[in-house]
Coordinates of N, CA, C and O in Angstrom, one line a residue:
M222 N 13.4 12.2 -20.4 CA 14.1 13.2 -19.8 C 14.5 14.2 -20.9 O 14.9 13.9 -21.9
N223 N 14.3 15.5 -20.6 CA 14.7 16.5 -21.5 C 16.1 17.0 -21.2 O 16.3 17.8 -20.2
W224 N 17.1 16.6 -21.9 CA 18.5 16.8 -21.6 C 18.8 18.3 -21.7 O 19.8 18.8 -21.2
S225 N 18.0 19.1 -22.4 CA 18.3 20.5 -22.6 C 18.2 21.2 -21.2 O 18.6 22.4 -21.1
N226 N 17.5 20.6 -20.2 CA 17.4 21.2 -18.9 C 18.6 21.0 -18.0 O 18.7 21.4 -16.9
Y227 N 19.6 20.2 -18.5 CA 20.8 19.9 -17.7 C 22.0 20.6 -18.3 O 22.2 20.8 -19.5
K228 N 22.9 21.0 -17.4 CA 24.2 21.6 -17.8 C 25.1 20.6 -18.4 O 25.9 20.9 -19.3
Y229 N 25.1 19.4 -17.8 CA 26.0 18.3 -18.3 C 25.2 17.2 -18.9 O 23.9 17.1 -18.7
N230 N 25.8 16.3 -19.6 CA 25.1 15.1 -20.2 C 25.0 14.0 -19.3 O 25.2 12.8 -19.6
L231 N 24.8 14.3 -18.0 CA 24.7 13.3 -16.9 C 23.5 13.6 -16.0 O 23.2 14.8 -15.8
A232 N 22.9 12.6 -15.5 CA 21.8 12.8 -14.6 C 21.8 11.6 -13.6 O 22.3 10.5 -13.8
D233 N 21.1 11.9 -12.4 CA 20.8 10.9 -11.4 C 19.3 10.6 -11.5 O 18.5 11.4 -11.9
A234 N 18.9 9.4 -11.1 CA 17.5 9.0 -11.1 C 17.2 8.3 -9.8 O 18.0 7.6 -9.2
V235 N 16.0 8.5 -9.3 CA 15.5 7.9 -8.1 C 14.2 7.2 -8.4 O 13.3 7.7 -9.0
M236 N 14.0 5.9 -7.9 CA 12.8 5.2 -8.1 C 12.0 5.2 -6.7 O 12.6 4.8 -5.7
M237 N 10.8 5.6 -6.8 CA 9.9 5.5 -5.6 C 8.7 4.6 -5.8 O 8.3 4.5 -7.0
E238 N 8.3 4.0 -4.8 CA 7.0 3.1 -4.9 C 5.9 4.0 -4.4 O 5.9 4.5 -3.3
Q239 N 4.9 4.1 -5.2 CA 3.7 4.9 -4.9 C 2.6 4.0 -4.3 O 2.2 3.0 -4.9
D240 N 2.3 4.3 -3.1 CA 1.4 3.4 -2.3 C -0.1 4.0 -2.3 O -1.0 3.3 -1.8
G241 N -0.3 5.2 -2.7 CA -1.6 5.7 -2.7 C -2.0 6.4 -1.5 O -3.2 6.8 -1.3
S242 N -1.1 6.5 -0.5 CA -1.4 7.2 0.8 C -2.6 6.7 1.5 O -3.4 7.5 2.1
T243 N -2.8 5.4 1.5 CA -4.0 4.8 2.1 C -3.8 4.9 3.6 O -2.7 4.6 4.1
N244 N -4.8 5.2 4.4 CA -4.8 5.2 5.8 C -5.6 4.0 6.3 O -6.7 3.9 6.0
Y245 N -4.9 3.2 7.1 CA -5.5 1.9 7.5 C -6.2 1.9 8.9 O -6.7 0.9 9.4
R246 N -6.3 3.1 9.5 CA -6.9 3.2 10.8 C -8.4 2.8 10.8 O -8.8 2.0 11.6
D247 N -9.2 3.2 9.8 CA -10.6 2.9 9.7 C -10.8 1.4 9.5 O -11.7 0.8 10.1
L248 N -9.9 0.8 8.7 CA -10.0 -0.6 8.5 C -9.7 -1.4 9.8 O -10.4 -2.4 10.1
A249 N -8.7 -1.0 10.5 CA -8.4 -1.6 11.8 C -9.5 -1.5 12.8 O -9.9 -2.5 13.5
K250 N -10.2 -0.4 12.8 CA -11.3 -0.2 13.7 C -12.5 -1.1 13.3 O -13.2 -1.7 14.1
A251 N -12.7 -1.2 12.0 CA -13.8 -2.1 11.5 C -13.6 -3.5 11.9 O -14.5 -4.2 12.3
I252 N -12.4 -4.0 11.6 CA -12.0 -5.4 11.9 C -12.1 -5.6 13.4 O -12.7 -6.7 13.8
A253 N -11.6 -4.7 14.2 CA -11.7 -4.9 15.7 C -13.1 -4.9 16.2 O -13.5 -5.8 17.0
G254 N -13.9 -4.0 15.6 CA -15.4 -4.0 16.0 C -16.1 -5.3 15.6 O -16.9 -5.8 16.4
I255 N -15.8 -5.8 14.4 CA -16.4 -7.1 14.0 C -16.0 -8.2 14.9 O -16.8 -9.0 15.4
L256 N -14.7 -8.3 15.1 CA -14.2 -9.4 16.0 C -14.7 -9.4 17.4 O -15.0 -10.4 18.0
L257 N -14.7 -8.2 18.0 CA -15.3 -8.0 19.3 C -16.8 -8.3 19.4 O -17.2 -8.9 20.4
T258 N -17.5 -8.0 18.3 CA -18.9 -8.3 18.3 C -19.2 -9.8 18.2 O -20.0 -10.4 18.9
I259 N -18.4 -10.4 17.3 CA -18.5 -11.9 17.2 C -18.2 -12.6 18.5 O -18.8 -13.6 18.9
A260 N -17.2 -12.1 19.2 CA -16.7 -12.7 20.5 C -17.6 -12.3 21.6 O -17.3 -12.6 22.8
D261 N -18.7 -11.5 21.3 CA -19.6 -11.0 22.3 C -18.9 -10.1 23.3 O -19.2 -10.1 24.5
Q262 N -18.0 -9.3 22.8 CA -17.2 -8.4 23.7 C -17.4 -7.0 23.1 O -16.5 -6.1 23.3
G263 N -18.5 -6.7 22.6 CA -18.8 -5.4 21.9 C -18.6 -4.2 22.9 O -18.4 -3.1 22.4
A264 N -18.7 -4.4 24.2 CA -18.5 -3.3 25.1 C -17.1 -2.7 25.1 O -16.9 -1.6 25.5
Y265 N -16.2 -3.5 24.5 CA -14.8 -3.1 24.5 C -14.5 -2.3 23.2 O -13.4 -1.7 23.1
V266 N -15.4 -2.1 22.3 CA -15.1 -1.4 21.1 C -14.7 0.0 21.3 O -13.7 0.5 20.8
P267 N -15.3 0.8 22.2 CA -14.8 2.2 22.5 C -13.4 2.2 23.0 O -12.6 3.1 22.7
L268 N -13.1 1.2 23.9 CA -11.7 1.1 24.4 C -10.7 0.9 23.3 O -9.7 1.5 23.2
V269 N -11.0 -0.1 22.5 CA -10.1 -0.4 21.4 C -10.0 0.7 20.4 O -8.9 1.1 20.0
N270 N -11.1 1.4 20.1 CA -11.0 2.6 19.2 C -10.2 3.7 19.8 O -9.4 4.4 19.1
A271 N -10.2 3.9 21.1 CA -9.4 4.9 21.8 C -7.9 4.6 21.7 O -7.1 5.5 21.4
V272 N -7.6 3.3 21.8 CA -6.2 2.9 21.7 C -5.7 3.1 20.2 O -4.6 3.6 20.0
L273 N -6.6 2.7 19.3 CA -6.2 2.9 17.9 C -6.1 4.4 17.5 O -5.2 4.7 16.7
D274 N -6.9 5.2 18.1 CA -6.8 6.6 17.8 C -5.6 7.3 18.4 O -5.2 8.3 18.0
A275 N -5.0 6.7 19.5 CA -3.8 7.2 20.1 C -2.6 7.0 19.3 O -1.6 7.7 19.5
I276 N -2.6 6.1 18.3 CA -1.4 5.8 17.5 C -1.3 6.9 16.5 O -2.3 7.3 15.8
P277 N -0.1 7.5 16.3 CA 0.1 8.6 15.3 C -0.4 8.3 13.9 O -0.3 7.2 13.5
D278 N -0.9 9.3 13.2 CA -1.5 9.1 11.9 C -0.4 8.6 10.9 O -0.8 7.7 10.1
D279 N 0.8 9.0 11.0 CA 1.8 8.5 10.0 C 2.1 7.1 10.2 O 2.6 6.4 9.2
W280 N 1.8 6.5 11.3 CA 2.0 5.0 11.5 C 1.0 4.2 10.6 O 1.3 3.2 10.1
W281 N -0.2 4.8 10.4 CA -1.3 4.1 9.7 C -1.2 4.4 8.2 O -1.8 3.7 7.4
T282 N -0.5 5.4 7.8 CA -0.5 5.8 6.4 C 0.6 5.1 5.6 O 1.7 5.1 6.0
D283 N 0.2 4.6 4.4 CA 1.1 3.9 3.5 C 1.7 4.9 2.5 O 1.1 5.1 1.5
D284 N 2.7 5.6 2.9 CA 3.3 6.7 2.1 C 4.2 6.1 1.1 O 4.7 5.0 1.2
P285 N 4.6 6.9 0.0 CA 5.5 6.4 -1.0 C 6.9 6.0 -0.3 O 7.3 6.7 0.6
D286 N 7.5 5.0 -0.8 CA 8.7 4.5 -0.3 C 9.9 4.6 -1.3 O 9.7 4.4 -2.5
Y287 N 11.0 4.9 -0.8 CA 12.2 4.9 -1.6 C 12.6 3.5 -2.0 O 12.5 2.6 -1.2
V288 N 12.9 3.3 -3.3 CA 13.3 1.9 -3.8 C 14.7 1.9 -4.2 O 15.5 1.1 -3.6
D289 N 15.2 2.7 -5.0 CA 16.6 2.7 -5.5 C 17.0 4.0 -6.2 O 16.2 4.8 -6.5
S290 N 18.3 4.1 -6.4 CA 18.9 5.2 -7.1 C 19.9 4.8 -8.2 O 20.5 3.7 -8.0
W291 N 20.0 5.6 -9.2 CA 21.0 5.4 -10.2 C 21.7 6.7 -10.4 O 21.1 7.8 -10.5
Y292 N 23.1 6.6 -10.3 CA 23.9 7.8 -10.3 C 24.7 7.9 -11.6 O 25.1 6.9 -12.1
T293 N 24.9 9.1 -12.1 CA 25.7 9.4 -13.3 C 25.2 8.6 -14.5 O 26.0 7.9 -15.2
L294 N 23.9 8.7 -14.8 CA 23.4 8.1 -16.1 C 23.8 9.1 -17.2 O 23.5 10.3 -17.1
A295 N 24.5 8.6 -18.2 CA 24.9 9.5 -19.3 C 23.8 9.5 -20.4 O 23.0 8.6 -20.6
K296 N 23.9 10.6 -21.2 CA 22.9 10.9 -22.2 C 22.8 9.7 -23.2 O 21.7 9.4 -23.7
N297 N 23.9 9.1 -23.6 CA 23.9 8.1 -24.6 C 24.1 6.7 -24.0 O 24.4 5.8 -24.7
D298 N 23.8 6.5 -22.7 CA 23.9 5.2 -22.1 C 22.9 4.2 -22.7 O 21.8 4.6 -23.1
T299 N 23.3 2.9 -22.8 CA 22.4 1.9 -23.2 C 22.6 0.7 -22.4 O 23.7 0.4 -21.8
G300 N 21.5 -0.1 -22.2 CA 21.6 -1.4 -21.5 C 21.0 -1.3 -20.1 O 20.4 -0.3 -19.7
R301 N 21.2 -2.4 -19.4 CA 20.6 -2.6 -18.1 C 21.5 -1.9 -17.0 O 22.7 -2.1 -17.1
R302 N 20.9 -1.2 -16.1 CA 21.7 -0.6 -15.0 C 21.0 -1.1 -13.7 O 19.8 -0.8 -13.5
D303 N 21.8 -1.7 -12.8 CA 21.3 -2.1 -11.5 C 21.4 -0.9 -10.6 O 22.3 -0.1 -10.7
G304 N 20.4 -0.8 -9.7 CA 20.4 0.4 -8.7 C 21.5 0.3 -7.7 O 22.1 -0.8 -7.4
A305 N 21.8 1.4 -7.1 CA 22.9 1.5 -6.1 C 22.6 0.6 -4.9 O 23.6 0.1 -4.3
R306 N 21.4 0.4 -4.5 CA 21.0 -0.5 -3.4 C 20.6 -1.9 -3.8 O 20.2 -2.7 -3.0
A307 N 20.7 -2.1 -5.1 CA 20.3 -3.5 -5.7 C 18.9 -3.8 -5.4 O 18.5 -5.0 -5.3
N308 N 18.0 -2.9 -5.3 CA 16.6 -3.1 -5.1 C 15.8 -3.0 -6.4 O 14.7 -3.4 -6.5
G309 N 16.4 -2.5 -7.4 CA 15.8 -2.4 -8.7 C 16.8 -2.3 -9.8 O 18.0 -2.2 -9.6
W310 N 16.2 -2.3 -11.1 CA 17.1 -2.2 -12.2 C 16.3 -1.4 -13.3 O 15.0 -1.5 -13.3
V311 N 17.0 -0.8 -14.2 CA 16.3 -0.1 -15.3 C 17.1 -0.4 -16.6 O 18.3 -0.7 -16.6
T312 N 16.4 -0.4 -17.7 CA 17.0 -0.5 -19.0 C 17.0 0.9 -19.6 O 15.9 1.5 -19.7
V313 N 18.1 1.4 -20.0 CA 18.2 2.7 -20.6 C 18.6 2.7 -22.0 O 19.4 1.8 -22.4
E314 N 18.1 3.6 -22.8 CA 18.6 3.7 -24.2 C 18.1 5.1 -24.7 O 17.1 5.6 -24.2
P315 N 18.9 5.7 -25.6 CA 18.5 7.0 -26.1 C 17.1 6.9 -26.8 O 16.9 5.9 -27.5
Y316 N 16.3 7.9 -26.7 CA 15.0 8.0 -27.4 C 14.9 9.4 -27.9 O 14.9 10.3 -27.0
Y317 N 14.8 9.6 -29.1 CA 14.8 10.9 -29.7 C 13.4 11.3 -30.2 O 12.8 10.5 -30.9
V318 N 13.0 12.4 -29.8 CA 11.6 12.9 -30.2 C 11.9 13.9 -31.3 O 12.6 14.9 -31.1
Q319 N 11.3 13.7 -32.4 CA 11.5 14.6 -33.6 C 10.7 15.9 -33.3 O 9.6 15.9 -32.9
G320 N 11.4 17.0 -33.6 CA 10.8 18.3 -33.4 C 9.7 18.7 -34.4 O 9.6 18.0 -35.5
F321 N 8.9 19.7 -34.2 CA 7.9 20.1 -35.1 C 8.5 20.8 -36.3 O 9.4 21.4 -36.3

């Protein structure tokens, strides 16, 4: 964190889980098609695909998820800090980068 960008020596932090935005609709279609073919019910593949296509895109997409927040982290804080929702923790300590 570059503290020179802040008016005060305090900051908040948020942790997010990055899922890669994978869309699982095609995987569900492939599995359904294989299972229906194995069960000799291949005629139902178009029906199953139509049902899967009717489900909204955001239901299938694994978007980034909120994990936790840390409020009022001070510039010179040190040690472990548990998140506000107790879903995560961070260890903070000052780290100084020498200028050119």
